[in-house]
Structure formats: structure tokens, C-alpha cells
Amino acid sequence: MVKLRLDLQKNEWIELPKGSKEKDSIYMDGILYKSFTNAKEVMKKKSIDLVVAVTGYPGSGKSKLTEQMASFCDPSFDENRMHQTSQDFIDAIEEETQILKAHVLDEAWS
């Protein structure tokens, strides 16, 4: 597990030392952190998208995990880019002009 804080000047996540008491921070699984850090570098270099599917039982935390992953990849991510229907998701992706902007389709069967 790693503890992270968003550096607002650099607009990127900074790994905090173990035992850090900073309040404005999040925890993330260490393997997930390394995987997404590497994926972000590849996405920047090759200007490609990262597609992630999260499945599980109702109430198991899929939406929260997905929101955290999206926020890690894109610190500007907010609930306006969490889409409830596939058409809203497709429209938003087609209209997106910037790279490294996260969009989430939650409840794909809606």
C-alpha cells in the first residue's frame, strides 16, 4: 500500500513516505500504483488510451475503485466525467480534445 498526495503545482501524484500524517492524501495498492504509473508514461509517449474494465458483485466497491483509478490517471477528473449511459460515454469521448483525460462508464447496461 502506498500513500499519495496530489501536488497541485505539478498536477501529479507524489508518493509519501511511510508513516506520513498528511491529511489530503489517498491510499492505493502498491502493485496498482506501479502499473498505473507505468501505463501513464506509455500513454504520454505513444498518445494512446488506456481502457480498464472493473467487474464484481453489487456493492463491492467497483465505482469507488474506478473513481480512484481515474483520479490517479487524471487529477482533474470529477463526477462530470462519470457517465451512466453508453451513449453519454461515447459522446463525451468523441468530444474530448485533450489527451490523458479520464472518462468512466458506470453501470454499462443502463
Short mmCIF file of N, CA and C in Angstrom, two decimals:
data_model
loop_
_atom_site.label_atom_id
_atom_site.label_comp_id
_atom_site.label_asym_id
_atom_site.label_seq_id
_atom_site.Cartn_x
_atom_site.Cartn_y
_atom_site.Cartn_z
N MET A 1 0.85 -1.17 0.00
CA MET A 1 0.00 0.00 0.00
C MET A 1 0.90 1.24 0.00
N VAL A 2 0.55 2.20 -0.84
CA VAL A 2 1.29 3.46 -0.86
C VAL A 2 0.33 4.60 -0.52
N LYS A 3 0.89 5.65 0.05
CA LYS A 3 0.11 6.84 0.38
C LYS A 3 0.52 7.93 -0.59
N LEU A 4 -0.47 8.60 -1.19
CA LEU A 4 -0.20 9.59 -2.22
C LEU A 4 -0.85 10.92 -1.88
N ARG A 5 -0.22 11.99 -2.35
CA ARG A 5 -0.76 13.34 -2.21
C ARG A 5 -0.67 14.01 -3.57
N LEU A 6 -1.69 14.77 -3.93
CA LEU A 6 -1.69 15.48 -5.19
C LEU A 6 -0.90 16.77 -5.06
N ASP A 7 0.15 16.92 -5.88
CA ASP A 7 0.92 18.15 -5.95
C ASP A 7 0.19 19.06 -6.93
N LEU A 8 -0.48 20.09 -6.42
CA LEU A 8 -1.31 20.95 -7.26
C LEU A 8 -0.50 21.77 -8.26
N GLN A 9 0.74 22.11 -7.93
CA GLN A 9 1.56 22.88 -8.87
C GLN A 9 1.98 22.04 -10.06
N LYS A 10 2.34 20.79 -9.83
CA LYS A 10 2.76 19.89 -10.91
C LYS A 10 1.59 19.11 -11.50
N ASN A 11 0.45 19.12 -10.80
CA ASN A 11 -0.73 18.36 -11.20
C ASN A 11 -0.42 16.88 -11.36
N GLU A 12 0.30 16.34 -10.39
CA GLU A 12 0.61 14.91 -10.40
C GLU A 12 0.68 14.39 -8.97
N TRP A 13 0.56 13.08 -8.84
CA TRP A 13 0.56 12.44 -7.53
C TRP A 13 1.98 12.19 -7.07
N ILE A 14 2.23 12.47 -5.79
CA ILE A 14 3.54 12.28 -5.17
C ILE A 14 3.41 11.17 -4.12
N GLU A 15 4.33 10.21 -4.16
CA GLU A 15 4.32 9.15 -3.15
C GLU A 15 4.89 9.70 -1.85
N LEU A 16 4.17 9.50 -0.77
CA LEU A 16 4.59 9.99 0.54
C LEU A 16 5.35 8.91 1.29
N PRO A 17 6.25 9.32 2.19
CA PRO A 17 6.99 8.32 2.97
C PRO A 17 6.07 7.57 3.92
N LYS A 18 6.46 6.35 4.25
CA LYS A 18 5.68 5.55 5.20
C LYS A 18 5.55 6.30 6.52
N GLY A 19 4.38 6.22 7.11
CA GLY A 19 4.13 6.88 8.38
C GLY A 19 3.73 8.34 8.24
N SER A 20 3.61 8.84 7.01
CA SER A 20 3.23 10.22 6.77
C SER A 20 1.86 10.51 7.37
N LYS A 21 1.71 11.68 7.96
CA LYS A 21 0.46 12.06 8.61
C LYS A 21 -0.33 13.09 7.80
N GLU A 22 0.03 13.31 6.54
CA GLU A 22 -0.66 14.31 5.73
C GLU A 22 -2.12 13.94 5.56
N LYS A 23 -2.99 14.94 5.71
CA LYS A 23 -4.43 14.69 5.67
C LYS A 23 -4.97 14.59 4.25
N ASP A 24 -4.53 15.44 3.36
CA ASP A 24 -5.04 15.45 1.98
C ASP A 24 -4.31 14.41 1.15
N SER A 25 -4.57 13.14 1.45
CA SER A 25 -3.86 12.07 0.76
C SER A 25 -4.80 10.89 0.56
N ILE A 26 -4.37 9.97 -0.28
CA ILE A 26 -5.14 8.75 -0.54
C ILE A 26 -4.20 7.55 -0.43
N TYR A 27 -4.77 6.39 -0.22
CA TYR A 27 -4.01 5.15 -0.24
C TYR A 27 -4.33 4.41 -1.53
N MET A 28 -3.33 3.72 -2.08
CA MET A 28 -3.53 2.92 -3.28
C MET A 28 -2.68 1.66 -3.16
N ASP A 29 -3.20 0.56 -3.65
CA ASP A 29 -2.45 -0.69 -3.67
C ASP A 29 -1.12 -0.47 -4.39
N GLY A 30 -0.04 -1.00 -3.87
CA GLY A 30 1.29 -0.79 -4.43
C GLY A 30 1.46 -1.30 -5.85
N ILE A 31 0.90 -2.48 -6.14
CA ILE A 31 1.01 -3.04 -7.49
C ILE A 31 0.20 -2.19 -8.46
N LEU A 32 -0.99 -1.78 -8.05
CA LEU A 32 -1.83 -0.92 -8.90
C LEU A 32 -1.13 0.41 -9.16
N TYR A 33 -0.50 0.97 -8.13
CA TYR A 33 0.23 2.23 -8.28
C TYR A 33 1.35 2.10 -9.31
N LYS A 34 2.15 1.06 -9.21
CA LYS A 34 3.25 0.86 -10.17
C LYS A 34 2.72 0.63 -11.57
N SER A 35 1.67 -0.17 -11.69
CA SER A 35 1.09 -0.46 -13.01
C SER A 35 0.55 0.80 -13.67
N PHE A 36 -0.18 1.61 -12.91
CA PHE A 36 -0.75 2.82 -13.49
C PHE A 36 0.31 3.88 -13.75
N THR A 37 1.34 3.94 -12.92
CA THR A 37 2.44 4.88 -13.18
C THR A 37 3.12 4.53 -14.50
N ASN A 38 3.39 3.25 -14.71
CA ASN A 38 4.00 2.82 -15.98
C ASN A 38 3.05 3.06 -17.15
N ALA A 39 1.77 2.77 -16.97
CA ALA A 39 0.79 2.96 -18.04
C ALA A 39 0.68 4.43 -18.43
N LYS A 40 0.73 5.33 -17.45
CA LYS A 40 0.66 6.76 -17.76
C LYS A 40 1.84 7.20 -18.62
N GLU A 41 3.02 6.68 -18.34
CA GLU A 41 4.20 7.03 -19.14
C GLU A 41 4.03 6.56 -20.58
N VAL A 42 3.55 5.34 -20.76
CA VAL A 42 3.33 4.80 -22.10
C VAL A 42 2.26 5.62 -22.83
N MET A 43 1.18 5.97 -22.13
CA MET A 43 0.12 6.76 -22.74
C MET A 43 0.64 8.12 -23.20
N LYS A 44 1.49 8.75 -22.40
CA LYS A 44 2.06 10.05 -22.78
C LYS A 44 2.97 9.91 -23.99
N LYS A 45 3.86 8.93 -23.96
CA LYS A 45 4.83 8.76 -25.05
C LYS A 45 4.17 8.40 -26.37
N LYS A 46 3.18 7.51 -26.32
CA LYS A 46 2.57 7.00 -27.55
C LYS A 46 1.24 7.65 -27.88
N SER A 47 0.77 8.55 -27.01
CA SER A 47 -0.52 9.23 -27.20
C SER A 47 -1.64 8.21 -27.46
N ILE A 48 -1.75 7.26 -26.55
CA ILE A 48 -2.78 6.23 -26.67
C ILE A 48 -3.67 6.23 -25.42
N ASP A 49 -4.80 5.59 -25.55
CA ASP A 49 -5.75 5.49 -24.45
C ASP A 49 -5.49 4.24 -23.62
N LEU A 50 -5.92 4.28 -22.39
CA LEU A 50 -5.90 3.12 -21.51
C LEU A 50 -7.36 2.76 -21.22
N VAL A 51 -7.73 1.55 -21.52
CA VAL A 51 -9.09 1.08 -21.26
C VAL A 51 -9.02 0.04 -20.14
N VAL A 52 -9.83 0.24 -19.11
CA VAL A 52 -9.84 -0.65 -17.95
C VAL A 52 -11.28 -1.09 -17.70
N ALA A 53 -11.48 -2.37 -17.49
CA ALA A 53 -12.80 -2.90 -17.12
C ALA A 53 -12.74 -3.39 -15.68
N VAL A 54 -13.71 -2.98 -14.89
CA VAL A 54 -13.81 -3.39 -13.49
C VAL A 54 -15.14 -4.12 -13.32
N THR A 55 -15.08 -5.36 -12.86
CA THR A 55 -16.30 -6.14 -12.65
C THR A 55 -16.35 -6.65 -11.22
N GLY A 56 -17.54 -6.97 -10.77
CA GLY A 56 -17.69 -7.51 -9.43
C GLY A 56 -19.14 -7.48 -8.99
N TYR A 57 -19.38 -7.94 -7.80
CA TYR A 57 -20.72 -8.00 -7.25
C TYR A 57 -21.23 -6.60 -6.89
N PRO A 58 -22.55 -6.40 -6.89
CA PRO A 58 -23.11 -5.12 -6.46
C PRO A 58 -22.64 -4.77 -5.04
N GLY A 59 -22.26 -3.52 -4.86
CA GLY A 59 -21.84 -3.06 -3.54
C GLY A 59 -20.43 -3.43 -3.15
N SER A 60 -19.64 -3.97 -4.09
CA SER A 60 -18.28 -4.42 -3.75
C SER A 60 -17.22 -3.33 -3.91
N GLY A 61 -17.62 -2.11 -4.30
CA GLY A 61 -16.67 -1.00 -4.38
C GLY A 61 -16.13 -0.73 -5.77
N LYS A 62 -16.77 -1.26 -6.79
CA LYS A 62 -16.30 -1.06 -8.17
C LYS A 62 -16.26 0.42 -8.55
N SER A 63 -17.32 1.14 -8.24
CA SER A 63 -17.40 2.56 -8.61
C SER A 63 -16.32 3.37 -7.90
N LYS A 64 -16.12 3.11 -6.63
CA LYS A 64 -15.11 3.85 -5.85
C LYS A 64 -13.71 3.54 -6.37
N LEU A 65 -13.42 2.27 -6.64
CA LEU A 65 -12.12 1.90 -7.19
C LEU A 65 -11.90 2.56 -8.54
N THR A 66 -12.91 2.53 -9.39
CA THR A 66 -12.80 3.13 -10.72
C THR A 66 -12.58 4.63 -10.61
N GLU A 67 -13.29 5.28 -9.70
CA GLU A 67 -13.11 6.72 -9.50
C GLU A 67 -11.69 7.03 -9.04
N GLN A 68 -11.14 6.20 -8.16
CA GLN A 68 -9.78 6.42 -7.68
C GLN A 68 -8.77 6.21 -8.81
N MET A 69 -8.96 5.18 -9.63
CA MET A 69 -8.05 4.94 -10.75
C MET A 69 -8.11 6.09 -11.75
N ALA A 70 -9.32 6.57 -12.03
CA ALA A 70 -9.48 7.69 -12.97
C ALA A 70 -8.81 8.95 -12.41
N SER A 71 -8.96 9.20 -11.12
CA SER A 71 -8.34 10.37 -10.49
C SER A 71 -6.82 10.27 -10.49
N PHE A 72 -6.31 9.06 -10.35
CA PHE A 72 -4.86 8.88 -10.39
C PHE A 72 -4.33 9.18 -11.79
N CYS A 73 -5.01 8.68 -12.81
CA CYS A 73 -4.57 8.91 -14.19
C CYS A 73 -4.79 10.35 -14.62
N ASP A 74 -5.83 10.98 -14.10
CA ASP A 74 -6.20 12.34 -14.48
C ASP A 74 -6.61 13.10 -13.23
N PRO A 75 -5.68 13.86 -12.62
CA PRO A 75 -6.01 14.58 -11.38
C PRO A 75 -7.18 15.56 -11.52
N SER A 76 -7.52 15.97 -12.74
CA SER A 76 -8.66 16.88 -12.92
C SER A 76 -9.99 16.14 -13.02
N PHE A 77 -9.97 14.82 -12.90
CA PHE A 77 -11.19 14.02 -13.01
C PHE A 77 -12.20 14.42 -11.95
N ASP A 78 -13.47 14.53 -12.36
CA ASP A 78 -14.55 14.77 -11.40
C ASP A 78 -15.80 14.02 -11.86
N GLU A 79 -16.87 14.14 -11.07
CA GLU A 79 -18.07 13.36 -11.35
C GLU A 79 -18.75 13.72 -12.67
N ASN A 80 -18.40 14.85 -13.26
CA ASN A 80 -18.97 15.22 -14.56
C ASN A 80 -18.49 14.30 -15.68
N ARG A 81 -17.43 13.55 -15.43
CA ARG A 81 -16.93 12.61 -16.43
C ARG A 81 -17.21 11.16 -16.04
N MET A 82 -18.18 10.97 -15.13
CA MET A 82 -18.70 9.63 -14.82
C MET A 82 -20.05 9.53 -15.53
N HIS A 83 -20.13 8.69 -16.53
CA HIS A 83 -21.30 8.61 -17.40
C HIS A 83 -22.13 7.38 -17.05
N GLN A 84 -23.45 7.56 -17.06
CA GLN A 84 -24.37 6.49 -16.67
C GLN A 84 -24.89 5.69 -17.86
N THR A 85 -24.80 6.24 -19.06
CA THR A 85 -25.27 5.50 -20.24
C THR A 85 -24.14 5.40 -21.25
N SER A 86 -24.20 4.36 -22.04
CA SER A 86 -23.15 4.17 -23.05
C SER A 86 -23.15 5.30 -24.06
N GLN A 87 -24.32 5.85 -24.39
CA GLN A 87 -24.37 6.94 -25.37
C GLN A 87 -23.71 8.20 -24.82
N ASP A 88 -23.97 8.53 -23.55
CA ASP A 88 -23.30 9.69 -22.93
C ASP A 88 -21.79 9.50 -22.94
N PHE A 89 -21.35 8.29 -22.64
CA PHE A 89 -19.92 7.98 -22.62
C PHE A 89 -19.31 8.16 -24.01
N ILE A 90 -19.94 7.60 -25.01
CA ILE A 90 -19.43 7.70 -26.39
C ILE A 90 -19.39 9.16 -26.83
N ASP A 91 -20.46 9.91 -26.56
CA ASP A 91 -20.49 11.32 -26.94
C ASP A 91 -19.36 12.10 -26.28
N ALA A 92 -19.12 11.86 -25.00
CA ALA A 92 -18.06 12.56 -24.27
C ALA A 92 -16.68 12.22 -24.82
N ILE A 93 -16.45 10.96 -25.13
CA ILE A 93 -15.16 10.54 -25.68
C ILE A 93 -14.93 11.19 -27.04
N GLU A 94 -15.97 11.22 -27.87
CA GLU A 94 -15.83 11.82 -29.20
C GLU A 94 -15.58 13.32 -29.12
N GLU A 95 -16.11 13.98 -28.08
CA GLU A 95 -15.94 15.43 -27.93
C GLU A 95 -14.64 15.80 -27.22
N GLU A 96 -14.00 14.86 -26.55
CA GLU A 96 -12.79 15.15 -25.77
C GLU A 96 -11.66 15.57 -26.71
N THR A 97 -11.03 16.70 -26.38
CA THR A 97 -9.95 17.22 -27.22
C THR A 97 -8.58 17.06 -26.59
N GLN A 98 -8.52 16.78 -25.30
CA GLN A 98 -7.24 16.67 -24.61
C GLN A 98 -6.87 15.22 -24.37
N ILE A 99 -5.56 14.94 -24.39
CA ILE A 99 -5.11 13.60 -24.04
C ILE A 99 -5.04 13.47 -22.52
N LEU A 100 -5.02 12.26 -22.05
CA LEU A 100 -4.93 11.93 -20.62
C LEU A 100 -6.10 12.46 -19.81
N LYS A 101 -7.28 12.52 -20.40
CA LYS A 101 -8.49 12.89 -19.68
C LYS A 101 -9.32 11.63 -19.45
N ALA A 102 -9.59 11.35 -18.20
CA ALA A 102 -10.30 10.12 -17.84
C ALA A 102 -11.81 10.30 -17.94
N HIS A 103 -12.46 9.29 -18.48
CA HIS A 103 -13.92 9.20 -18.53
C HIS A 103 -14.29 7.81 -18.03
N VAL A 104 -15.39 7.71 -17.29
CA VAL A 104 -15.82 6.44 -16.72
C VAL A 104 -17.25 6.15 -17.14
N LEU A 105 -17.48 4.94 -17.61
CA LEU A 105 -18.83 4.45 -17.86
C LEU A 105 -19.18 3.55 -16.69
N ASP A 106 -20.11 4.00 -15.86
CA ASP A 106 -20.52 3.24 -14.69
C ASP A 106 -21.91 2.66 -14.95
N GLU A 107 -22.07 1.39 -14.70
CA GLU A 107 -23.33 0.69 -14.96
C GLU A 107 -23.60 0.65 -16.47
N ALA A 108 -22.75 -0.05 -17.18
CA ALA A 108 -22.76 -0.10 -18.65
C ALA A 108 -24.08 -0.60 -19.23
N TRP A 109 -24.85 -1.34 -18.46
CA TRP A 109 -26.08 -1.89 -19.01
C TRP A 109 -27.23 -0.90 -18.96
N SER A 110 -27.04 0.30 -18.43
CA SER A 110 -28.12 1.31 -18.33
C SER A 110 -28.59 1.73 -19.70
#
